[in-house]
PDB file of C-alpha atoms in Angstrom:
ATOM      1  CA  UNK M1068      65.853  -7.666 -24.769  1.00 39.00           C
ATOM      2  CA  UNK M1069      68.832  -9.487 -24.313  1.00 38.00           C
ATOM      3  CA  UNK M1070      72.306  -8.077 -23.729  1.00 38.00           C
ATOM      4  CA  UNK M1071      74.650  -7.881 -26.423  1.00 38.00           C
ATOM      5  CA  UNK M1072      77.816  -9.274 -25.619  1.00 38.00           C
ATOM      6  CA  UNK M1073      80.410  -6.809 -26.861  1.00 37.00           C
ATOM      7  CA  UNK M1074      84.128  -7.268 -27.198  1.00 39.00           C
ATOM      8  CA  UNK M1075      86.165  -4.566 -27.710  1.00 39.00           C
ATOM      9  CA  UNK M1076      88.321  -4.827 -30.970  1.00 38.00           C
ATOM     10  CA  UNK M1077      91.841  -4.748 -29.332  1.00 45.00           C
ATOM     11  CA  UNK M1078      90.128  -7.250 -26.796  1.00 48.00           C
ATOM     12  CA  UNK M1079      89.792  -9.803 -29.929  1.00 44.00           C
ATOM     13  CA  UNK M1080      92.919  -9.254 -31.555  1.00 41.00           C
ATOM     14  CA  UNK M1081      94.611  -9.941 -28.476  1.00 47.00           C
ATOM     15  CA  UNK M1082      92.899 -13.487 -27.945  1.00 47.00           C
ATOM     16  CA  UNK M1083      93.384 -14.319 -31.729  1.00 42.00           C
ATOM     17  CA  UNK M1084      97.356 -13.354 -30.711  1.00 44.00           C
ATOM     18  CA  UNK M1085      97.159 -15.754 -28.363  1.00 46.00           C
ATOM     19  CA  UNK M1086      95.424 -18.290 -29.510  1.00 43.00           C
ATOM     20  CA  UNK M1087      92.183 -17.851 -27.801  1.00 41.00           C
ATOM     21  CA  UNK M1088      88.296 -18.781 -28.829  1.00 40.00           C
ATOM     22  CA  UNK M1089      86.314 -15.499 -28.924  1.00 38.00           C
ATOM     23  CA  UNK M1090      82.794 -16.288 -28.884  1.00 37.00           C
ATOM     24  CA  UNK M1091      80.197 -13.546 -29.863  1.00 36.00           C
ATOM     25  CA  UNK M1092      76.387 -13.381 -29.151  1.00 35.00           C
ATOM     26  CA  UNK M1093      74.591 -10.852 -31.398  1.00 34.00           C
ATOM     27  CA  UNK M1094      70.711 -11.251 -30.252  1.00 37.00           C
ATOM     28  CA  UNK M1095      68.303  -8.200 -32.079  1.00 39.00           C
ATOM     29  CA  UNK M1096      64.932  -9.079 -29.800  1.00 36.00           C
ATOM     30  CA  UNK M1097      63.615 -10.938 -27.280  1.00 36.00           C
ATOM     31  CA  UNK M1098      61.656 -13.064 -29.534  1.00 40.00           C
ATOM     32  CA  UNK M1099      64.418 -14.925 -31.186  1.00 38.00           C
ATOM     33  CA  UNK M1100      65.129 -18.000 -30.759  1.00 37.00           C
ATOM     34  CA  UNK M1101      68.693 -18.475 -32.058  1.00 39.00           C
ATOM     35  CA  UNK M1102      72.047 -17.499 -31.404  1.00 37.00           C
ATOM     36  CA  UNK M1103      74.730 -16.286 -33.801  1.00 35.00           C
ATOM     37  CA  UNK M1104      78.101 -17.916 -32.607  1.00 36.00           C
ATOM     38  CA  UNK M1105      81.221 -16.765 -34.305  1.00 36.00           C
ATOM     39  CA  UNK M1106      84.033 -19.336 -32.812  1.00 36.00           C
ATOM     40  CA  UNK M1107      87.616 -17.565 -34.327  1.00 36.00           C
ATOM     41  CA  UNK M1108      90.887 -20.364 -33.941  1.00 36.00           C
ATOM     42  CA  UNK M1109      93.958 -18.871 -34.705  1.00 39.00           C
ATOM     43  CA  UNK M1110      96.872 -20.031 -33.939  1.00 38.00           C
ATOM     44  CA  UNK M1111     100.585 -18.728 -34.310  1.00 38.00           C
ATOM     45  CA  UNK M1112     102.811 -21.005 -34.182  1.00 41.00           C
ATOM     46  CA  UNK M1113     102.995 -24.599 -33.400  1.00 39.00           C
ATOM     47  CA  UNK M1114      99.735 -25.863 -31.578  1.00 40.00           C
ATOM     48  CA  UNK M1115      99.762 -25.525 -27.515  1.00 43.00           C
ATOM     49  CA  UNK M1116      97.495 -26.915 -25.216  1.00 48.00           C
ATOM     50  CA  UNK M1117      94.197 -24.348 -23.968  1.00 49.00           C
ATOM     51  CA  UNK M1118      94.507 -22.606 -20.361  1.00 57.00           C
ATOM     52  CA  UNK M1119      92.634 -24.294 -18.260  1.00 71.00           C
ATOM     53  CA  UNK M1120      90.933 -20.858 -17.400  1.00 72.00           C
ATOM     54  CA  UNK M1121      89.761 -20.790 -20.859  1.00 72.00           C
ATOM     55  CA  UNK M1122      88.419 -23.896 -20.302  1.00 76.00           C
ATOM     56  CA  UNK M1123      86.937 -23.078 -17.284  1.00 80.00           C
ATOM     57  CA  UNK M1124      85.322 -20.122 -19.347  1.00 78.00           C
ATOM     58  CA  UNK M1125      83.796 -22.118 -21.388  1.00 82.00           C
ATOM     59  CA  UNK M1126      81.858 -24.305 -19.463  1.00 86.00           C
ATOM     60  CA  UNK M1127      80.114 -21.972 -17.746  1.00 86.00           C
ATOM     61  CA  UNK M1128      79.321 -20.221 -20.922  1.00 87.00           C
ATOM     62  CA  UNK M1129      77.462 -23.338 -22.321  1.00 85.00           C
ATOM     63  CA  UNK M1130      75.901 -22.854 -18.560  1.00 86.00           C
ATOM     64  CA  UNK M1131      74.814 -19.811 -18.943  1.00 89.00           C
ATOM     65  CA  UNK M1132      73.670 -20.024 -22.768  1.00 89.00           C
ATOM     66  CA  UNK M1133      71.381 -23.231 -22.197  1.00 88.00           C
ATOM     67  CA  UNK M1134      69.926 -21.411 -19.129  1.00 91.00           C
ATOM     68  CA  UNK M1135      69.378 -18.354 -21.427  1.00 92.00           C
ATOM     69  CA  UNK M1136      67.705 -20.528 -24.148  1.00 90.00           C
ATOM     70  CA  UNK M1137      65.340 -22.257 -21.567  1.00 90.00           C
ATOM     71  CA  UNK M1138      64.373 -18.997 -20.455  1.00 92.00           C
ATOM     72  CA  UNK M1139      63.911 -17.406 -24.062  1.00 90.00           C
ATOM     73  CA  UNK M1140      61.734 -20.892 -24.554  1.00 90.00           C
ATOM     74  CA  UNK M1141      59.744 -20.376 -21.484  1.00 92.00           C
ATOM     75  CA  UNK M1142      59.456 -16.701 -22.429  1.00 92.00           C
ATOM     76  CA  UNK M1143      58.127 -17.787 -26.172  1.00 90.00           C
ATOM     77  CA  UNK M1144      55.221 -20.185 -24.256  1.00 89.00           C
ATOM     78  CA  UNK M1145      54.175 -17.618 -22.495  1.00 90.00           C
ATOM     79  CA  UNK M1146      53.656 -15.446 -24.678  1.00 90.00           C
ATOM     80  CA  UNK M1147      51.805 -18.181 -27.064  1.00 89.00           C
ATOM     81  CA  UNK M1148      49.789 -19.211 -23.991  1.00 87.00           C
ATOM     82  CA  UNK M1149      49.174 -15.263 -23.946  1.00 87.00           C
ATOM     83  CA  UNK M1150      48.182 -14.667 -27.533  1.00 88.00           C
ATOM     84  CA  UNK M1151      45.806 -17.859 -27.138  1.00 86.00           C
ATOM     85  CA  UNK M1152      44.169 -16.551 -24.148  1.00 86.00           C
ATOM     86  CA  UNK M1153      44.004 -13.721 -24.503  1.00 86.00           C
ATOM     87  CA  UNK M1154      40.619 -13.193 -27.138  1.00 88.00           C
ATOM     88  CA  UNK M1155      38.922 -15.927 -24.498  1.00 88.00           C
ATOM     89  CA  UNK M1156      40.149 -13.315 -21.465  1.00 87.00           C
ATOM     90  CA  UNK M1157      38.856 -10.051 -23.866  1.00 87.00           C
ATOM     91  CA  UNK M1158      35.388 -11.820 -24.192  1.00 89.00           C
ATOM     92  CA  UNK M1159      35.024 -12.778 -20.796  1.00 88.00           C
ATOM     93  CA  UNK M1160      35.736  -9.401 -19.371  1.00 89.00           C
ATOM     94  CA  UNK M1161      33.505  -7.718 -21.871  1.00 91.00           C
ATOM     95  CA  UNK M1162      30.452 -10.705 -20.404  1.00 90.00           C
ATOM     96  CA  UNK M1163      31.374  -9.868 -17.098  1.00 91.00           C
ATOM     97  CA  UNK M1164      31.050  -6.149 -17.674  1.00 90.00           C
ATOM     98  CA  UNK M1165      27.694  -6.560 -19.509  1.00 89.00           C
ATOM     99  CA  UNK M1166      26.293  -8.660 -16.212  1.00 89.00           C
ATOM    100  CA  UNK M1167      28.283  -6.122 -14.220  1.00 90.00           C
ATOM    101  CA  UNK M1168      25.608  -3.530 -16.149  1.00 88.00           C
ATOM    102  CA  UNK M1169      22.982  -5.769 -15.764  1.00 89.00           C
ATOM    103  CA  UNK M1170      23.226  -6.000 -11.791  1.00 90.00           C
ATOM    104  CA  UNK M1171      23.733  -2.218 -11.484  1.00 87.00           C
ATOM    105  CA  UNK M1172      20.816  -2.031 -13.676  1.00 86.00           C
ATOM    106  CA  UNK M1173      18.786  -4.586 -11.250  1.00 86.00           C
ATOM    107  CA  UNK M1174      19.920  -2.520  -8.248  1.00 85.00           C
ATOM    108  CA  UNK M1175      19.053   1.239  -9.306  1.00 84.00           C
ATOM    109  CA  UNK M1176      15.531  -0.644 -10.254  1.00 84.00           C
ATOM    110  CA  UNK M1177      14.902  -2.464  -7.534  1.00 82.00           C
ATOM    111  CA  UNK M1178      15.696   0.433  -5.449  1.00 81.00           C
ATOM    112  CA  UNK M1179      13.584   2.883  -7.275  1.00 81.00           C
ATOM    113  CA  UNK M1180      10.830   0.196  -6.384  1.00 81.00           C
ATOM    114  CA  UNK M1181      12.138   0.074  -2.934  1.00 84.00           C
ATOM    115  CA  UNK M1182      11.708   3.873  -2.536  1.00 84.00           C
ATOM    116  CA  UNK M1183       8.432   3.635  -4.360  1.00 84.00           C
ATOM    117  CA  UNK M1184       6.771   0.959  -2.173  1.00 87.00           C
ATOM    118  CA  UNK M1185       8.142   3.113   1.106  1.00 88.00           C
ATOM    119  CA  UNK M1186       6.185   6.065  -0.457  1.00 88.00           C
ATOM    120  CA  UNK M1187       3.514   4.042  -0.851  1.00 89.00           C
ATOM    121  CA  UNK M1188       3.420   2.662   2.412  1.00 90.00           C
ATOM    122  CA  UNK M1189       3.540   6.131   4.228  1.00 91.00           C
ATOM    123  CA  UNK M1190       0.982   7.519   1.746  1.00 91.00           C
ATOM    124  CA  UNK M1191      -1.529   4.806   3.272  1.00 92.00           C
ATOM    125  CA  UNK M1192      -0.712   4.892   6.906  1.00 92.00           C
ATOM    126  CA  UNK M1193      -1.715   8.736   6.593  1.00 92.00           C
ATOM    127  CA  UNK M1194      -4.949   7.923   4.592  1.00 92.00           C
ATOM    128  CA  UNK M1195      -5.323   4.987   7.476  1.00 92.00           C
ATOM    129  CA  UNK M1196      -4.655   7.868  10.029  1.00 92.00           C
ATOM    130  CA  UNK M1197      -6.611  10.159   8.351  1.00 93.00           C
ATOM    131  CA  UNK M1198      -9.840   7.094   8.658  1.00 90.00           C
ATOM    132  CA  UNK M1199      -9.212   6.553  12.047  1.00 90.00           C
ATOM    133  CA  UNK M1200      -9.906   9.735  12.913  1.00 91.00           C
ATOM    134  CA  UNK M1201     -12.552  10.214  10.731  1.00 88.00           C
ATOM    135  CA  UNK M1202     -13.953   7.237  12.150  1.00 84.00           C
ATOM    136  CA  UNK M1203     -13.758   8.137  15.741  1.00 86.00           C
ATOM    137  CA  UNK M1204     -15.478  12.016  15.161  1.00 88.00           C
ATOM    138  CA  UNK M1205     -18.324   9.428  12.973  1.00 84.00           C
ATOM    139  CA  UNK M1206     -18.113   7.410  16.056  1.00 84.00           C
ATOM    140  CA  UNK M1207     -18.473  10.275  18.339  1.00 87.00           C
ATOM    141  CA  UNK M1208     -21.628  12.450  16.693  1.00 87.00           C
ATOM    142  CA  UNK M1209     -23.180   9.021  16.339  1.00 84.00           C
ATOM    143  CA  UNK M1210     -23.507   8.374  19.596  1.00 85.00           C
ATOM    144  CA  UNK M1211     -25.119  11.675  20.257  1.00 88.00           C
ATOM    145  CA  UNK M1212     -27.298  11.139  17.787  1.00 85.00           C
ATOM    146  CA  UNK M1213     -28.359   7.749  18.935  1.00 83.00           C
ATOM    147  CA  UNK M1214     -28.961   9.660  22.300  1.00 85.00           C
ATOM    148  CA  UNK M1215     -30.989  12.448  20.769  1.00 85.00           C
ATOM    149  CA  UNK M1216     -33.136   9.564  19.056  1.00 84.00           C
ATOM    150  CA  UNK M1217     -33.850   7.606  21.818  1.00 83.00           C
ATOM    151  CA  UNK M1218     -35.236  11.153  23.917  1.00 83.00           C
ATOM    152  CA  UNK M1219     -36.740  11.779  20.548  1.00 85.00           C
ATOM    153  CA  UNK M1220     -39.063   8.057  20.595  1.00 83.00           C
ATOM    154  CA  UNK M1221     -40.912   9.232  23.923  1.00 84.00           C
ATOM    155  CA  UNK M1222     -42.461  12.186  21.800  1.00 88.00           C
ATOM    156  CA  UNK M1223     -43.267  10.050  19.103  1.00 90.00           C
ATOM    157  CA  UNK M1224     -47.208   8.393  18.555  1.00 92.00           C
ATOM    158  CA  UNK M1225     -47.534   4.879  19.216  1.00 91.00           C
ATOM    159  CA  UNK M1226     -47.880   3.548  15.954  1.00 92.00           C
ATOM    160  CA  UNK M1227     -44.744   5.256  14.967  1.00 92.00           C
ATOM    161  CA  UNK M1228     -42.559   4.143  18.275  1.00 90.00           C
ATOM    162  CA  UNK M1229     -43.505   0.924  17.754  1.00 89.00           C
ATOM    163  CA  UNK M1230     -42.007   0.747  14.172  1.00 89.00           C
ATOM    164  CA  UNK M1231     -38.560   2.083  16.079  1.00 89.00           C
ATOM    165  CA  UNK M1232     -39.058  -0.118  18.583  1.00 86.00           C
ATOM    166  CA  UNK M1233     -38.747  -3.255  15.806  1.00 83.00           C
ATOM    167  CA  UNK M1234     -36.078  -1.045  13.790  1.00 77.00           C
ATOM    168  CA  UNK M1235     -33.889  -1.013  17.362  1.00 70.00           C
ATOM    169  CA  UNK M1236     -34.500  -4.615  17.372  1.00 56.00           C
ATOM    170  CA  UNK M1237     -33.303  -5.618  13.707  1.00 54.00           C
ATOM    171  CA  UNK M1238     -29.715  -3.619  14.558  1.00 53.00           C
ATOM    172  CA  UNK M1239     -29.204  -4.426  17.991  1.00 49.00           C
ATOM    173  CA  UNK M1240     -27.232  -7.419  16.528  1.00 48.00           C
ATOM    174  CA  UNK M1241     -24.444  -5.744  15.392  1.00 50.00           C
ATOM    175  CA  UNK M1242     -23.049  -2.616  16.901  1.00 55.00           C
ATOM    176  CA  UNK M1243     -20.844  -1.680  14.387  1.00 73.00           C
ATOM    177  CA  UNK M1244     -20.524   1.978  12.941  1.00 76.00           C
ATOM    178  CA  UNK M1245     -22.462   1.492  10.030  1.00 79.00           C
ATOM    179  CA  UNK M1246     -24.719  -0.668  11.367  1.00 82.00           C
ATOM    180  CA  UNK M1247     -25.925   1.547  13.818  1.00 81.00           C
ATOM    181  CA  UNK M1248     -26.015   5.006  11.362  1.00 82.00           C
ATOM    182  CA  UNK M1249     -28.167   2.873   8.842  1.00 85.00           C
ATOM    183  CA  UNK M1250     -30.784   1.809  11.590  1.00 84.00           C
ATOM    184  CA  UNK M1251     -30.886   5.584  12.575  1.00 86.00           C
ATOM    185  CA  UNK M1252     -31.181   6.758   9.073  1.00 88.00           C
ATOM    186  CA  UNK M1253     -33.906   4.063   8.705  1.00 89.00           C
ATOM    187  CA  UNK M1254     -36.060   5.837  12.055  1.00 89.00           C
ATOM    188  CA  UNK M1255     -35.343   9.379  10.758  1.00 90.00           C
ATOM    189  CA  UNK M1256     -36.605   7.828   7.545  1.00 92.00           C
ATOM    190  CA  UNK M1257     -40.026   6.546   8.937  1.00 91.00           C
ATOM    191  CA  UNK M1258     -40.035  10.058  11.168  1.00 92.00           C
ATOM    192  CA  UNK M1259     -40.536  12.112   7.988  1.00 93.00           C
ATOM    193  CA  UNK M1260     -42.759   9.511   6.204  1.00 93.00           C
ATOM    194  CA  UNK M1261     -45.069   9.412   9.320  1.00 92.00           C
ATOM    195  CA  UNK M1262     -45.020  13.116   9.877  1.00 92.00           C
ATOM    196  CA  UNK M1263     -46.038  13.863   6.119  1.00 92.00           C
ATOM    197  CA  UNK M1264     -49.184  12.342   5.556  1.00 91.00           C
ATOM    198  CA  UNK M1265     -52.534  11.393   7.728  1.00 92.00           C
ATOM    199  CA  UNK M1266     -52.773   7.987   8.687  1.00 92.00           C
ATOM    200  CA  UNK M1267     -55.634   5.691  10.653  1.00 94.00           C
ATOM    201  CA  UNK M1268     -54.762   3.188  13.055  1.00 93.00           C
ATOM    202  CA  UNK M1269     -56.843   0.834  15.783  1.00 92.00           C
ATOM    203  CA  UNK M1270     -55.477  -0.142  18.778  1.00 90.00           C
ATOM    204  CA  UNK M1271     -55.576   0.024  22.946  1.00 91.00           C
ATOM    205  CA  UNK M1272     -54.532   3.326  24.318  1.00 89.00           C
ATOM    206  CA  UNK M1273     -54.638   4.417  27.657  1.00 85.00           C
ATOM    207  CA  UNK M1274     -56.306   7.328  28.683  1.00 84.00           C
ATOM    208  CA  UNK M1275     -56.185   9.198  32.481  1.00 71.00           C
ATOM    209  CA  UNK M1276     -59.743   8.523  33.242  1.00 64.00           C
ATOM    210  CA  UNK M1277     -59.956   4.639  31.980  1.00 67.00           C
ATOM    211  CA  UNK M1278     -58.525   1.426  31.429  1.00 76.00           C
ATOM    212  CA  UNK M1279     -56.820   0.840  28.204  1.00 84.00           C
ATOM    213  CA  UNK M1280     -59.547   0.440  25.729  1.00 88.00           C
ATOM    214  CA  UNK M1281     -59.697  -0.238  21.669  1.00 91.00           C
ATOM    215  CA  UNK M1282     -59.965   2.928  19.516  1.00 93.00           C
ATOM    216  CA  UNK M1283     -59.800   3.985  16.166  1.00 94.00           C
ATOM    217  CA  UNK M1284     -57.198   6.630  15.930  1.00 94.00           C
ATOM    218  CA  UNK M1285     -57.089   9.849  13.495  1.00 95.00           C
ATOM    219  CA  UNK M1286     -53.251  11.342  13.151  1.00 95.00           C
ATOM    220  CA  UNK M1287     -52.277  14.668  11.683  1.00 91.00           C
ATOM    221  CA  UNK M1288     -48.461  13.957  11.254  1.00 89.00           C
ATOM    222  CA  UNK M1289     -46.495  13.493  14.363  1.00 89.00           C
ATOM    223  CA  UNK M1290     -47.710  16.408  16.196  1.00 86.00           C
ATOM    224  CA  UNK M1291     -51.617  16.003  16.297  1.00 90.00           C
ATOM    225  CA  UNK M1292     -54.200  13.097  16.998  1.00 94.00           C
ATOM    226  CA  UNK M1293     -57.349  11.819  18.066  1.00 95.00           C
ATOM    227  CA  UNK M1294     -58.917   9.150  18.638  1.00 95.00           C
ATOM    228  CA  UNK M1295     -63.022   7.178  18.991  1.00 93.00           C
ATOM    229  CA  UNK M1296     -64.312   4.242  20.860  1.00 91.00           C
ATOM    230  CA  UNK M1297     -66.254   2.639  18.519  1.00 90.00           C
ATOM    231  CA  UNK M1298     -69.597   3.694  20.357  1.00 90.00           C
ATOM    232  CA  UNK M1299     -68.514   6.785  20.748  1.00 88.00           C
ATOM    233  CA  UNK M1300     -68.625   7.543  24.258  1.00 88.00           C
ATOM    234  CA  UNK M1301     -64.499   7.769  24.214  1.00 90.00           C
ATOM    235  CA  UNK M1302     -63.300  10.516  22.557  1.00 91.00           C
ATOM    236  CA  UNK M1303     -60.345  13.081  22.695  1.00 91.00           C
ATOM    237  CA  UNK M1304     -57.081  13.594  21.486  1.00 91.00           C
ATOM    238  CA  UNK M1305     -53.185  12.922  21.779  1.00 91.00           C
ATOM    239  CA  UNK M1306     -50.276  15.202  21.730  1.00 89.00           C
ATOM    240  CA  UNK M1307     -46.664  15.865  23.322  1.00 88.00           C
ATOM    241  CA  UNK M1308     -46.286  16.901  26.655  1.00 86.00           C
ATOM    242  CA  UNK M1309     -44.186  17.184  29.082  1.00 83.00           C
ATOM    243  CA  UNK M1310     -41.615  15.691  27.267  1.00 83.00           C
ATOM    244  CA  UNK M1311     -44.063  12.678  26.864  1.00 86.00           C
ATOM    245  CA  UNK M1312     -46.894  11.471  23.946  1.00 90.00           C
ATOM    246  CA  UNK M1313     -50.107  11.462  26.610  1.00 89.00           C
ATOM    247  CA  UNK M1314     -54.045  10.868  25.550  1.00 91.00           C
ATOM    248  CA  UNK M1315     -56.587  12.758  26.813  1.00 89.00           C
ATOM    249  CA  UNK M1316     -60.369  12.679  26.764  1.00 88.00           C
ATOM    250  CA  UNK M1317     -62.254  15.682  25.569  1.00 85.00           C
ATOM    251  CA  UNK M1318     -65.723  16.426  26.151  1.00 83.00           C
ATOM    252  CA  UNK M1319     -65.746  19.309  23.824  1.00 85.00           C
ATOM    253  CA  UNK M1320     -64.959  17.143  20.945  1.00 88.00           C
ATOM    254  CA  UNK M1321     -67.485  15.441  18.759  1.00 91.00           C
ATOM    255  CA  UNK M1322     -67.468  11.612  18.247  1.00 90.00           C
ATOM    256  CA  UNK M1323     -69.072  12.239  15.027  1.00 92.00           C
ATOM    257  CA  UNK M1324     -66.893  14.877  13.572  1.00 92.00           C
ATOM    258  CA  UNK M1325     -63.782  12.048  14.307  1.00 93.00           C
ATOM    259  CA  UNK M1326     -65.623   9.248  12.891  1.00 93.00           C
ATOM    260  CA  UNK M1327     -66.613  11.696   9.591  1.00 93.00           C
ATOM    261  CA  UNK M1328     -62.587  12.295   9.347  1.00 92.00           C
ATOM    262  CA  UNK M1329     -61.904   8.490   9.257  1.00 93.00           C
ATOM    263  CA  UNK M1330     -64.549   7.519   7.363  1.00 93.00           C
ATOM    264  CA  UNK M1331     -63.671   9.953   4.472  1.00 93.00           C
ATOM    265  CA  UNK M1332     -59.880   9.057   4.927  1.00 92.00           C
ATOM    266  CA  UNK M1333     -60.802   5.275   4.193  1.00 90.00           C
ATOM    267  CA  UNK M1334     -62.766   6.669   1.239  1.00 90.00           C
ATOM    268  CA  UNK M1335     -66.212   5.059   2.946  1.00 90.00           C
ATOM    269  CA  UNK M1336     -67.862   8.881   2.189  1.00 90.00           C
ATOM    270  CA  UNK M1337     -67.257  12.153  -0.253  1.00 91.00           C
ATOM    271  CA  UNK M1338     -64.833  14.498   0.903  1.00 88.00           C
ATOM    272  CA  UNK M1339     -65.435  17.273   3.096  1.00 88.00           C
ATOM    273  CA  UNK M1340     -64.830  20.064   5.731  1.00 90.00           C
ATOM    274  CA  UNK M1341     -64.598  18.641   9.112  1.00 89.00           C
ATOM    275  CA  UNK M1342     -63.594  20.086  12.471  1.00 88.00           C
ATOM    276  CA  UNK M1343     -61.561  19.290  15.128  1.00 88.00           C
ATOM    277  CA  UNK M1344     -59.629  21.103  17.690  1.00 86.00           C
ATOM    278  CA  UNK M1345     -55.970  21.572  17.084  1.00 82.00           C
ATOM    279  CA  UNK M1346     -53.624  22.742  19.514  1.00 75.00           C
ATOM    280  CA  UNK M1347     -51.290  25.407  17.914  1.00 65.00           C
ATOM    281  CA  UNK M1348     -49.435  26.564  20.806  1.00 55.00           C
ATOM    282  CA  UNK M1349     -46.528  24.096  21.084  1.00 48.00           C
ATOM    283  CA  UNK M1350     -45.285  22.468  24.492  1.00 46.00           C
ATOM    284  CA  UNK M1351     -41.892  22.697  25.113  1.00 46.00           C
ATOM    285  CA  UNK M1352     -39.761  19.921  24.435  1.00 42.00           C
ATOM    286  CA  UNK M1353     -36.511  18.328  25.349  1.00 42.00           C
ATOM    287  CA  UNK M1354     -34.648  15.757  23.136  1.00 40.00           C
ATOM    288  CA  UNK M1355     -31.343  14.395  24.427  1.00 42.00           C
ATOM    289  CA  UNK M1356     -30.472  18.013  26.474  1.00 43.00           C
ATOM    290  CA  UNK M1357     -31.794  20.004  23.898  1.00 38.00           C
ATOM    291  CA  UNK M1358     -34.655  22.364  23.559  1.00 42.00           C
TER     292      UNK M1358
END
């Protein structure tokens, strides 16, 4: 708002007494853009020349009133320039507030994920610790099992070892973990196949009293064998002891009764009793430190 120039009424009537030039401004806002200018000459009397103070006056009035119109013009651009800009302004606050959303958006996500993969992370380290050690008590009751197997293939016939002896030789390759368990499983596998059923086999064996010589041998399982020369003057029987498979010759045995057993085993006669000496009272055995 502008400010209204107000004269006093005795302050006029004096000027028009004296011949003076009242100007006076009457301005309502400050959005308009003219100026009401009442100019009053009286004069009494016979004309006299101005004051040069009234002169004076008056220039810097005209000073001051093109100053003010310059600044009511400036004023008026601005607030054009305003009313122009300011829809474009409105819009591009409201865009930069939606991408302002957008990034907060982004962040909360991508720290949810953040906090998600972190869980994830520690979830598997524990199910990797949890492996490991599972791993190492594997590891651990592997190897004494691998000890108690290699005691246990002294015990075992010589058919049989000789199968674990080619088993240790297919894994001995690799030593990994599983490696190892599945050429254990694979003996202990062949252990309970041999043990349950009668088998025939030919081959050198060495007894206390000879050379190795070829026999025909008669197992019972894992625990019980015997064995023929093939004209019967060898015969006896095999069995654990001392911690050891050993042969021995019997002379109480009968060649014949062993060659009936194998004989009706290969299905070359009828079925039928036969007898032969079994030990039942077990030796003591050792396997790997236990007993």
């Amino acid at each position: 708002m502008t400010r209204l120039i107000c004269i006093t009424l005795d302050r006029i009537l004096q000027n028009i007494r004296a011949g003076s030039v009242v100007i006076l401004t009457i301005s309502n806002s400050i959005n308009a853009l003219s100026i009401f200018t009442v100019v009053f000459f009286s004069f009494l009397g016979s004309t006299v020349n101005m004051p040069s103070a009234l002169a004076t006056d008056l220039t810097q009035i005209d000073r001051l009133t093109s100053q003010w119109l310059d600044t009511q013009r400036q004023t008026s651009h601005l607030l054009a320039d305003w009313q122009a800009s300011k829809p474009i302004l409105h819009q591009r606050l409201t865009l930069l507030s939606a991408e302002k959303k957008q990034l907060e958006d982004v962040l909360k996500y991508s720290k949810d994920s953040q906090e998600d993969v972190t869980k994830r992370r520690t979830e598997l380290l524990e199910q990797q610790s949890n492996l490991e050690q599972q791993q190492a008590a594997l590891s651990n009751k592997l190897a004494l099992l691998l000890n108690q197997v290699e005691h246990l293939s002294e015990l075992l016939p010589p058919p049989l070892k000789n199968v674990w002896l080619q088993q240790q030789d297919d894994s001995s390759d690799d030593n990994q973990t599983s490696i190892s368990l599945q050429a254990v499983l694979a003996k202990l596998n062949s252990l309970m196949d041999f043990q349950n059923r009668i088998s025939v086999h030919e081959g050198p064996i060495s007894v206390s009293t000879t050379d190795d010589v070829m026999v025909k041998q008669l197992y019972l399982g894992v625990s019980a064998a015997w064995f023929v020369s093939a004209d019967g003057e060898l015969k006896g029987q095999g069995q654990v002891q001392d911690n050891q498979w050993v042969w021995t010759e019997g002379e109480s045995i009968r060649a014949t009764e062993i060659k009936k057993a194998i004989d009706i085993f290969e299905k070359r006669k009828q079925a039928n009793f036969v007898e032969l000496p079994v030990n039942l009272v077990a030796s003591k055995v050792t396997v790997g430190g236990l007993q």
